[in-house]
Structure formats: C-alpha cells, structure tokens
CSV table of C-alpha atoms and ligand atoms in Angstrom, one decimal:
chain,number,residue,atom,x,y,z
A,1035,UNK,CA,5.0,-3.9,28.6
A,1036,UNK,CA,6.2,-7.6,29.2
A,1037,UNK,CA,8.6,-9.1,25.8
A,1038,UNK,CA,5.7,-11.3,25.2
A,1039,UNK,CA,3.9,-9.9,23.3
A,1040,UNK,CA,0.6,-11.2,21.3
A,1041,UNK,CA,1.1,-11.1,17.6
A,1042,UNK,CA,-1.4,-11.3,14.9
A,1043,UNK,CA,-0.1,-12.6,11.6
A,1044,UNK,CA,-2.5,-14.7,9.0
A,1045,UNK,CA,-1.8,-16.5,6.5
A,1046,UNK,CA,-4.4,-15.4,4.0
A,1047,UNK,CA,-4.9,-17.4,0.2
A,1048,UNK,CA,-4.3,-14.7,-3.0
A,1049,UNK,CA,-6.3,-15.0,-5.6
A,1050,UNK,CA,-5.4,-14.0,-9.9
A,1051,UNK,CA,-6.6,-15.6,-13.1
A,1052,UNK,CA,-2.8,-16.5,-13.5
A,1053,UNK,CA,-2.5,-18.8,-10.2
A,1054,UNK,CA,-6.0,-20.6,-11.6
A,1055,UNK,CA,-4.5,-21.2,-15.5
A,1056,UNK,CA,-1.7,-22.6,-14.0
A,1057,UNK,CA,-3.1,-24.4,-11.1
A,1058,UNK,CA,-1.0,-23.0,-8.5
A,1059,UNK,CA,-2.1,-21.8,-4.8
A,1060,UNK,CA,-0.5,-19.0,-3.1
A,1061,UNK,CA,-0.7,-17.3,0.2
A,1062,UNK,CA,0.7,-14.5,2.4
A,1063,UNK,CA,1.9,-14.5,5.6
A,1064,UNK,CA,0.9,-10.9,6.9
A,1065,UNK,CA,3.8,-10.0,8.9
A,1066,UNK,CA,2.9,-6.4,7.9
A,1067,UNK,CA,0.1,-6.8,10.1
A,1068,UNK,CA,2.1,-7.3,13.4
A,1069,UNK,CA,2.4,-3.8,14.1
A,1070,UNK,CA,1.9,-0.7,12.0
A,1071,UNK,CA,6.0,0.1,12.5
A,1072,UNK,CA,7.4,-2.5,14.7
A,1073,UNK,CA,7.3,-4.0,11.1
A,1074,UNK,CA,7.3,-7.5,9.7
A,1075,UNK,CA,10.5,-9.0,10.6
A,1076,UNK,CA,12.4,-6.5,12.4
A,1077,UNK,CA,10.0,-7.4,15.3
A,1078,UNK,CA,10.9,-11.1,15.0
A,1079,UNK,CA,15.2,-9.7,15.0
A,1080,UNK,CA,14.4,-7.3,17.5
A,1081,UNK,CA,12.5,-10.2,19.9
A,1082,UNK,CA,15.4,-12.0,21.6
A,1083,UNK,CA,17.5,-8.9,21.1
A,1084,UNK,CA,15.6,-7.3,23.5
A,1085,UNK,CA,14.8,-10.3,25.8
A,1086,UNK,CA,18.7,-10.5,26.2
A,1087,UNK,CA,19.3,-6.5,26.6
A,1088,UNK,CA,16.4,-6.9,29.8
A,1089,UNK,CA,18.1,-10.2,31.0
A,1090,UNK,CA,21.8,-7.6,31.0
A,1091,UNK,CA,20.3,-5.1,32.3
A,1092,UNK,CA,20.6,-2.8,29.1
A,1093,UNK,CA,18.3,-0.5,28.8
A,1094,UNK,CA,20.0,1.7,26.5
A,1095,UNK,CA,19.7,0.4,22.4
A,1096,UNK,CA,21.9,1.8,20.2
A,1097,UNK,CA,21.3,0.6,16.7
A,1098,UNK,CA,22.3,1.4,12.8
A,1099,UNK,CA,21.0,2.5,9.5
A,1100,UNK,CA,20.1,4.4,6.3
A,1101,UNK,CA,17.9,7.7,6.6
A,1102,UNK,CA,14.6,5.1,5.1
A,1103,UNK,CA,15.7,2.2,7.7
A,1104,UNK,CA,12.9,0.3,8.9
A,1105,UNK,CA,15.3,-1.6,11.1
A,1106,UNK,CA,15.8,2.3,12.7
A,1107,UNK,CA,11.8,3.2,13.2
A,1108,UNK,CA,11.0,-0.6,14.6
A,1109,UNK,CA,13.8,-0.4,16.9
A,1110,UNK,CA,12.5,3.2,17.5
A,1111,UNK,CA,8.8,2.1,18.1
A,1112,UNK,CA,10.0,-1.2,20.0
A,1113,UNK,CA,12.5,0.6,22.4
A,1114,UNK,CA,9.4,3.1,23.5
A,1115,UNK,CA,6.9,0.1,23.8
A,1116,UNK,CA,9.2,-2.3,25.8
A,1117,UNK,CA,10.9,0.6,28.1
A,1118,UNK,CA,14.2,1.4,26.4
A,1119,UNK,CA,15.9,4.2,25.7
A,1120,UNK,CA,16.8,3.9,21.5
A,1121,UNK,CA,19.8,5.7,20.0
A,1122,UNK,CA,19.6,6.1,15.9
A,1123,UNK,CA,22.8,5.9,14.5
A,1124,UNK,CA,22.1,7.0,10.9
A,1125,UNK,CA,24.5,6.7,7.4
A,1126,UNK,CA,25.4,9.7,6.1
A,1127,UNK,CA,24.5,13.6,5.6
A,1128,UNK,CA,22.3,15.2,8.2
A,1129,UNK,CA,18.8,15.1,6.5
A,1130,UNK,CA,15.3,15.0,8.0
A,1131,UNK,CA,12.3,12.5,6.8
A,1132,UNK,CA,9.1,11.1,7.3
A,1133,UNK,CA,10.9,8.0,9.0
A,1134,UNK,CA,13.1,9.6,11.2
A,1135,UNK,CA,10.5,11.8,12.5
A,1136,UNK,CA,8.4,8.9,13.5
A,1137,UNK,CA,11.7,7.6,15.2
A,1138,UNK,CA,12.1,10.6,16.9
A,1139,UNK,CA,8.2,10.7,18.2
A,1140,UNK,CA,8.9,7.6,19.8
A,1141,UNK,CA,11.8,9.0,21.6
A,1142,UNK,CA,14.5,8.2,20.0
A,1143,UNK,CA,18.2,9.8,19.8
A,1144,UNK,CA,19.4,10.6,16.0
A,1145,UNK,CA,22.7,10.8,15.0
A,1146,UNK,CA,24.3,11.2,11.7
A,1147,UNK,CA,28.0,9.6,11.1
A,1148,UNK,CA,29.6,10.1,7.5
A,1149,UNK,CA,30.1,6.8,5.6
A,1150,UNK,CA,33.6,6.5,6.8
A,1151,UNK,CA,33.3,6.1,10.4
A,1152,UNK,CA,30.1,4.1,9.7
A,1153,UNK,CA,31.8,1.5,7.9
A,1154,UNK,CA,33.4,0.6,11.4
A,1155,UNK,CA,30.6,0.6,12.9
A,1156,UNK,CA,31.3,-1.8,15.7
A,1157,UNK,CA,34.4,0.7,16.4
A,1158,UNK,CA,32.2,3.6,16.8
A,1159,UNK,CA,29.9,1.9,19.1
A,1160,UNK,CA,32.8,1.0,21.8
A,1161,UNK,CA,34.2,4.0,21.4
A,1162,UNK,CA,31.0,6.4,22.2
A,1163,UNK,CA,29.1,3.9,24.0
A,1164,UNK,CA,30.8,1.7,25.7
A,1165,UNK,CA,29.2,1.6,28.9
A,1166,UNK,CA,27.6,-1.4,30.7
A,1167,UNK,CA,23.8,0.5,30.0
A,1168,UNK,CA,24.3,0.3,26.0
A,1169,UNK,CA,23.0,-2.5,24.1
A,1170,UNK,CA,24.5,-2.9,20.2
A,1171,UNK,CA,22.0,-4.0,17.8
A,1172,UNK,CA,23.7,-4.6,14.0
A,1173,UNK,CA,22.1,-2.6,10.9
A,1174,UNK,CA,19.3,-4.2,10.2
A,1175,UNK,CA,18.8,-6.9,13.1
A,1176,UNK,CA,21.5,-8.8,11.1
A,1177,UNK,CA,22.2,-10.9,14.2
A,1178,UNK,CA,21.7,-14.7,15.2
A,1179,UNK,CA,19.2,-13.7,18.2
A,1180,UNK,CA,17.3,-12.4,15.1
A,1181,UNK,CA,17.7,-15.6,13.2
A,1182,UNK,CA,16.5,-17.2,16.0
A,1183,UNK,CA,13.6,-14.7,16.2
A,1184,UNK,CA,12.6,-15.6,12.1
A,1185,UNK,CA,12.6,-19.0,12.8
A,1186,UNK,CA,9.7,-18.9,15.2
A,1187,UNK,CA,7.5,-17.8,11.5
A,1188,UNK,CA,8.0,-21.4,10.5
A,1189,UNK,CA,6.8,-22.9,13.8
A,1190,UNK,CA,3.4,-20.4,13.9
A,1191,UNK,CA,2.7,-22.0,9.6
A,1192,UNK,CA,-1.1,-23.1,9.7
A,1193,UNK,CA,-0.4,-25.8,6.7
A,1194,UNK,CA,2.5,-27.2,4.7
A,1195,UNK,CA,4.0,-25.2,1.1
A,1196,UNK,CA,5.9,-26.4,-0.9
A,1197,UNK,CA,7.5,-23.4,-1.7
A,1198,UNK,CA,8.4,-20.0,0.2
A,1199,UNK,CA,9.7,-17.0,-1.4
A,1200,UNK,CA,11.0,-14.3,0.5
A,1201,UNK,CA,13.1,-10.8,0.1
A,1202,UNK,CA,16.7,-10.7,1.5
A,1203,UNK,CA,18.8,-7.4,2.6
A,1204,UNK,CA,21.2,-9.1,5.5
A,1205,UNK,CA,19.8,-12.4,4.4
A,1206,UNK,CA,18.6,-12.7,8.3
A,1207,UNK,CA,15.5,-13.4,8.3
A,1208,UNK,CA,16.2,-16.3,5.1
A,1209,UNK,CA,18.3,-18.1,7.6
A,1210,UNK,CA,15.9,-18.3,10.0
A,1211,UNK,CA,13.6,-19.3,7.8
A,1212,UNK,CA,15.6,-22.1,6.2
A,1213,UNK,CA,16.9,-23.1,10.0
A,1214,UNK,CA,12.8,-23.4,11.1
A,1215,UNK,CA,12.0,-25.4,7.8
A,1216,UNK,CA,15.2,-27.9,8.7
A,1217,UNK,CA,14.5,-28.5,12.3
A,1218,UNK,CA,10.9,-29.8,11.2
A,1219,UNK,CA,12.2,-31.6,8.6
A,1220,UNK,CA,10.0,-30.2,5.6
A,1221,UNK,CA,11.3,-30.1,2.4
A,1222,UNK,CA,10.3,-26.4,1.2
A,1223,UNK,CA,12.1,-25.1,-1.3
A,1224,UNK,CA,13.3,-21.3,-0.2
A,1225,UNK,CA,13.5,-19.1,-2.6
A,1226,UNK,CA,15.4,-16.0,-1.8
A,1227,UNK,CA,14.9,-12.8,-3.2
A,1228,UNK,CA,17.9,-10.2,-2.7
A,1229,UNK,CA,17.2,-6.8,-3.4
A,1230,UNK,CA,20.7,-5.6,-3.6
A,1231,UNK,CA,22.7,-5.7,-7.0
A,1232,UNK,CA,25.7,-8.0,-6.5
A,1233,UNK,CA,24.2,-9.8,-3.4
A,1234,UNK,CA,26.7,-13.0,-3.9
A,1235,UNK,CA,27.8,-12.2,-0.4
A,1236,UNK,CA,24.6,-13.4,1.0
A,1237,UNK,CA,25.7,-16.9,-0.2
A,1238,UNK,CA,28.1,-16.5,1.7
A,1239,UNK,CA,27.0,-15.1,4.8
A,1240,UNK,CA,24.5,-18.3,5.0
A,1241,UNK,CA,27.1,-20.7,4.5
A,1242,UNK,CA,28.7,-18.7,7.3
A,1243,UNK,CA,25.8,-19.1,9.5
A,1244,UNK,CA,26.0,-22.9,9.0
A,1245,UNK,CA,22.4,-22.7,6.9
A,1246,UNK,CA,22.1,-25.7,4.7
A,1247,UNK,CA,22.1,-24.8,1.0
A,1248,UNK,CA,20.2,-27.6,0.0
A,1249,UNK,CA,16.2,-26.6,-0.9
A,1250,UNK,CA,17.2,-22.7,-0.8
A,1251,UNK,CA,16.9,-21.3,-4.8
A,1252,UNK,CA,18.2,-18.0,-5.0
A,1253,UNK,CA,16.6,-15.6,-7.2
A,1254,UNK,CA,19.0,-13.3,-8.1
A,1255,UNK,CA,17.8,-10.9,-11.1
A,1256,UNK,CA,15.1,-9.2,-9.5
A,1257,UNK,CA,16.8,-6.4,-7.4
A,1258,UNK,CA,15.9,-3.9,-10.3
A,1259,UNK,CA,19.5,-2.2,-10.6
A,1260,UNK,CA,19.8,-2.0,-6.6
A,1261,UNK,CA,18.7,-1.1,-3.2
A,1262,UNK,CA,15.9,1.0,-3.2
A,1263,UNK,CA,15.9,1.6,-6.8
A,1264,UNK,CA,12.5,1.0,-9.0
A,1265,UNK,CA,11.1,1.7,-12.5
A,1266,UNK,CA,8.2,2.2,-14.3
A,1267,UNK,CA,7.7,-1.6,-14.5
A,1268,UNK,CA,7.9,-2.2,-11.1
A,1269,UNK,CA,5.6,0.6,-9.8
A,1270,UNK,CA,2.8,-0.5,-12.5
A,1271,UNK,CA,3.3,-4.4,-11.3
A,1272,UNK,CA,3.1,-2.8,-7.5
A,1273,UNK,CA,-0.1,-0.4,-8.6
A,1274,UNK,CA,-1.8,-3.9,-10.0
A,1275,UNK,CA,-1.1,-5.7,-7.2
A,1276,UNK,CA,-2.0,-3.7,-4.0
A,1277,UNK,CA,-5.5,-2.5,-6.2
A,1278,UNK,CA,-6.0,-6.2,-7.0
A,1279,UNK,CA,-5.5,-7.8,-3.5
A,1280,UNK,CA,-6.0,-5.1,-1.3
A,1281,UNK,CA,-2.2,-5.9,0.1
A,1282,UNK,CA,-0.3,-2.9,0.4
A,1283,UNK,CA,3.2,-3.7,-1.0
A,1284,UNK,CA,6.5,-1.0,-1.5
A,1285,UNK,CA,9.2,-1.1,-4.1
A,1286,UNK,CA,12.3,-1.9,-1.8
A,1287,UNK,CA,11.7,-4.9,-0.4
A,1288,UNK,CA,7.7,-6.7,-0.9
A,1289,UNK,CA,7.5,-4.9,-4.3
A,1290,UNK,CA,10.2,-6.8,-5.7
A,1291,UNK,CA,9.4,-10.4,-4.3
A,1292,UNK,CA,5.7,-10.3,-5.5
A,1293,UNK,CA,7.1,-9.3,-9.4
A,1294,UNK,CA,9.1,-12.1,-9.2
A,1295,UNK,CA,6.8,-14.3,-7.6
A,1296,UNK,CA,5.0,-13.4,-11.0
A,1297,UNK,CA,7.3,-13.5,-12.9
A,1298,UNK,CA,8.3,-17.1,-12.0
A,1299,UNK,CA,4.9,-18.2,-12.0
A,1300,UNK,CA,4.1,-17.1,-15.8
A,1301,UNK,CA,7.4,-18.6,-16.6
A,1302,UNK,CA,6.2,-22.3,-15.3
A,1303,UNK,CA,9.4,-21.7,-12.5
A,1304,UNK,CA,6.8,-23.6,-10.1
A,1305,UNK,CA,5.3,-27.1,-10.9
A,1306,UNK,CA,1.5,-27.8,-11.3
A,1307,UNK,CA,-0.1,-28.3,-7.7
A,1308,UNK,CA,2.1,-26.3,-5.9
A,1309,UNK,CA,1.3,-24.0,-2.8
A,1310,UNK,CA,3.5,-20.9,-2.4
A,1311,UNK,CA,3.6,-18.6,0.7
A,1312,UNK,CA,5.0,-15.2,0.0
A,1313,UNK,CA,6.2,-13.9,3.2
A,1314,UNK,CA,4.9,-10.6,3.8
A,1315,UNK,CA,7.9,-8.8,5.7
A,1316,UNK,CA,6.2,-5.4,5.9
A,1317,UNK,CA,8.1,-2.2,5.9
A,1318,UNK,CA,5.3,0.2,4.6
A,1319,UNK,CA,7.1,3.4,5.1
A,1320,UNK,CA,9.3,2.5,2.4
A,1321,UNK,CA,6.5,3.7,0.9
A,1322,UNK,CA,6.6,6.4,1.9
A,1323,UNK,CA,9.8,8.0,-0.3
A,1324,UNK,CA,8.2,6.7,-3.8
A,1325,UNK,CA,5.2,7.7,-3.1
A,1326,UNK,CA,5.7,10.8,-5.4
A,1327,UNK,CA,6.8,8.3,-8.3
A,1328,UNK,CA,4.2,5.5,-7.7
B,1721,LIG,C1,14.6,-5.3,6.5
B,1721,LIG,C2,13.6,-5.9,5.5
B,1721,LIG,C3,13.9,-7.0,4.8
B,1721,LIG,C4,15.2,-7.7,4.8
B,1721,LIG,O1,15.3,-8.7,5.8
B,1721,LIG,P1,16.8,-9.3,6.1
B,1721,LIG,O2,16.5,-10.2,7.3
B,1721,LIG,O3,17.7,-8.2,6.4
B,1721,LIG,O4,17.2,-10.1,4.9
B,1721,LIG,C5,12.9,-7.5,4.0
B,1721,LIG,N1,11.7,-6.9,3.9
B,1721,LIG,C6,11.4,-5.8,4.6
B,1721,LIG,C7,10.1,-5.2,4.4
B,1721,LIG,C8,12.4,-5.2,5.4
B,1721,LIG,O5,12.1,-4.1,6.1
C-alpha cells in the first residue's frame, strides 16, 4: 500500500457546563481516529520514517519499547500495512499481553532485552542488526522525521486557537507541533503536558531540537506520580469524561491532558474568549492494562 495514505482526523467542538460559565471553546483533534492502532501520533513519527526506509531500500524495521508501547503495536500494524518486516525490541522480563499479541498478529518479531543492554540501545541495534536491510526507529518515534511528521497536524487545522494542550513522553510530537505553529506565524500558546515524573529533560531536549521556547507553557504537575501510574481521581475524571463526550480517553497519556485541561480551566488558567484544541494523540490500548481498575 503506497506511504500516502488518506487520513481522517476532525476537529470536533466539546461541550460541558464548565466551558459555557466560563466562556471558553474547546475542541479535539481526533488523531485517535486515524487508525484503530496505527495510533494518533505514532502514525505522524512513523510517516517519513518509513518514506525514508522505502527511499534506502530498508525493508526491515527494527524498533524499541515497553511491554504496553504503542510506539511497538503502530510500528507493528504500520510495518504489515506498508510491506515491512517489523522487529519488537521490548524492555525487560519476557511477558505476554494484549499489546504484544496484536504486534505479533501483524507479523511482528518480539524480543525481550533486560534493562541493561536496552539502555544502549543504539549499541544493540549495530551489533544484531547491522545489515544494510535494517531500518532503526528510536523508542517511541522520538526522531526528527517524526517531528517533521507532527508538524503536518498544524498545517491540516480547520480554524485558528489560541491555545493547544497536548501530552508529552519523548516531547516529539510537542516540537512538531510548536515547529508547525512558528512556520505559520501564529501565536498559540502550547501547553505541554508530560506524563513522566521529573520530565525537566524535555526542556531540554526541545531546546536541543532548536524549538523556540517562547508561547510553549509547560504543565508540569499533572503526570500523577509517573508514567503509567493513575488513581482513583484520575480514573473517576476519565469515567466522566468518555460517558460525557463519547471520547474514549486512557490514563497514560489522554487521561492526564483532559484532567488538566480541567483543571486549568476551573482555575481561570485560560482567559475569557479563548478556543482550546486538545490534541487527541490516541493510544487506546493503554487502556487496555487499567481496564481492571477503571
Ligand atoms: C506516545 C504517545 C504520546 C507521547 O508522544 P511524544 O511525541 O513521545 O511526546 C502521547 N500520547 C499518546 C496516546 C501516545 O501513545
């Protein structure tokens, strides 16, 4: 199937008593709806990944993650649209899941590596897969083809916000984001949502990229004690929400964005008037390991 592909993602209005008392608009932008696991914005890093992989004659992808990655199932699902073969490099003990059995139905490899060797991962991949048919994709997407990719969500934007909240893990998809908003010259402020404790190296990483800090607000206390963790708080916000709006949201990445959009917006964060797009990144089968506790 040819790289370009046709993808459907509206931005649709939200509506709660709270938006109308305090006179504020906000919208989604349903990258969920893209594709049911091609998810969000791991299709938007995965996009020029892939056109360059074709363009080298790679047809081999060999990519890294946790057990729950959704970086590891899109590149899974993407790899078995788009004619690749995928190899799963995965964190950790051997274990089987939901996710990783998707991965696998779409044909791809699964390895586990203990933490160790992971943590050179660039190392590992030279060493066991160094030949020319091997394409290395970074945990995640974290890469600047996949900046490049998230930018491309600015340029599709049906109207003008003033604002733009969305989740961070490699802050990817943020920098694109903020790159897309500077290239057309429009002042939305980003707000930036990490959903790892202690996420000061995403500052970093964005100065790193050369991403202009001005008009970014970074939203720091609302990763809920840490990647992939939740409480009771959170799980009640996300049971009000998807019942209310019909938007399906999870705890590790969407869940936490929307409770701070919230959050901020009963707190007066955002001025009378103003129009708020939260961007939808998808990743449903996060779901999919809280669903016990939700
Ligand atoms: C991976 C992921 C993110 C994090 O995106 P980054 O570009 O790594 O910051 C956000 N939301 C969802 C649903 C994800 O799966």
């Amino acid at each position: 199937m040819s790289l370009d592909f046709h993808i459907y993602s509206p931005e649709e209005e939200i509506t709660d008593v709270l938006f109308e008392e305090k006179n504020i608009q906000v919208f989604a932008k349903r990258d969920d709806q893209i594709h049911p696991f091609i998810s969000g914005n791991k299709w938007r890093k995965l996009k020029w990944n892939l056109k360059a992989a074709k363009r080298e004659n790679k047809n081999k992808l060999v990519t890294f993650g946790g057990a729950w990655s959704n970086h590891i199932l899109a590149t899974a699902a993407a790899a078995a649209k788009f004619g690749f073969h995928s190899i799963g490099i995965i964190r950790g003990e051997e274990i089987t899941n939901p996710v990783l059995a998707i991965a696998k139905l779409y044909g791809m490899e699964i390895h586990f590596i203990d933490r160790e060797t992971y943590r050179s991962k660039e190392n590992y991949f030279n060493n066991n897969f160094g030949s020319k048919e091997h394409y290395f994709i970074d945990e995640g997407g974290r890469s600047d083809l996949g900046i490049l990719g998230c930018k491309e969500i600015i340029s599709e934007l049906t109207q003008d916000y003033t604002h733009i909240i969305t989740a961070a893990g490699t802050g990817t998809t943020a920098a694109g984001l903020r790159q897309g908003l500077d290239e057309k010259m429009f002042d939305t402020k980003l707000l930036i949502v990490p959903v790892l404790k202690s996420a000061d190296f995403l500052k970093e990483d964005l100065n790193n990229w050369n991403i202009d800090n001005r008009n970014i607000q970074w939203i720091m206390d609302y990763h809920f004690g840490g990647y992939a963790k939740t409480n009771y708080e959170l799980n009640q916000f996300i049971n009000f929400f998807v019942s209310h709006t019909g938007i399906l949201i999870e705890p590790t990445y969407t869940g936490k964005v929307c409770y701070a959009l919230y959050d901020l917006i009963q707190k007066d964060h955002f001025p009378q008037g103003s129009k708020i797009l939260f961007l939808h990144t998808g990743g449903m089968t996060g779901l999919l390991g809280h669903l016990n506790k939700m």
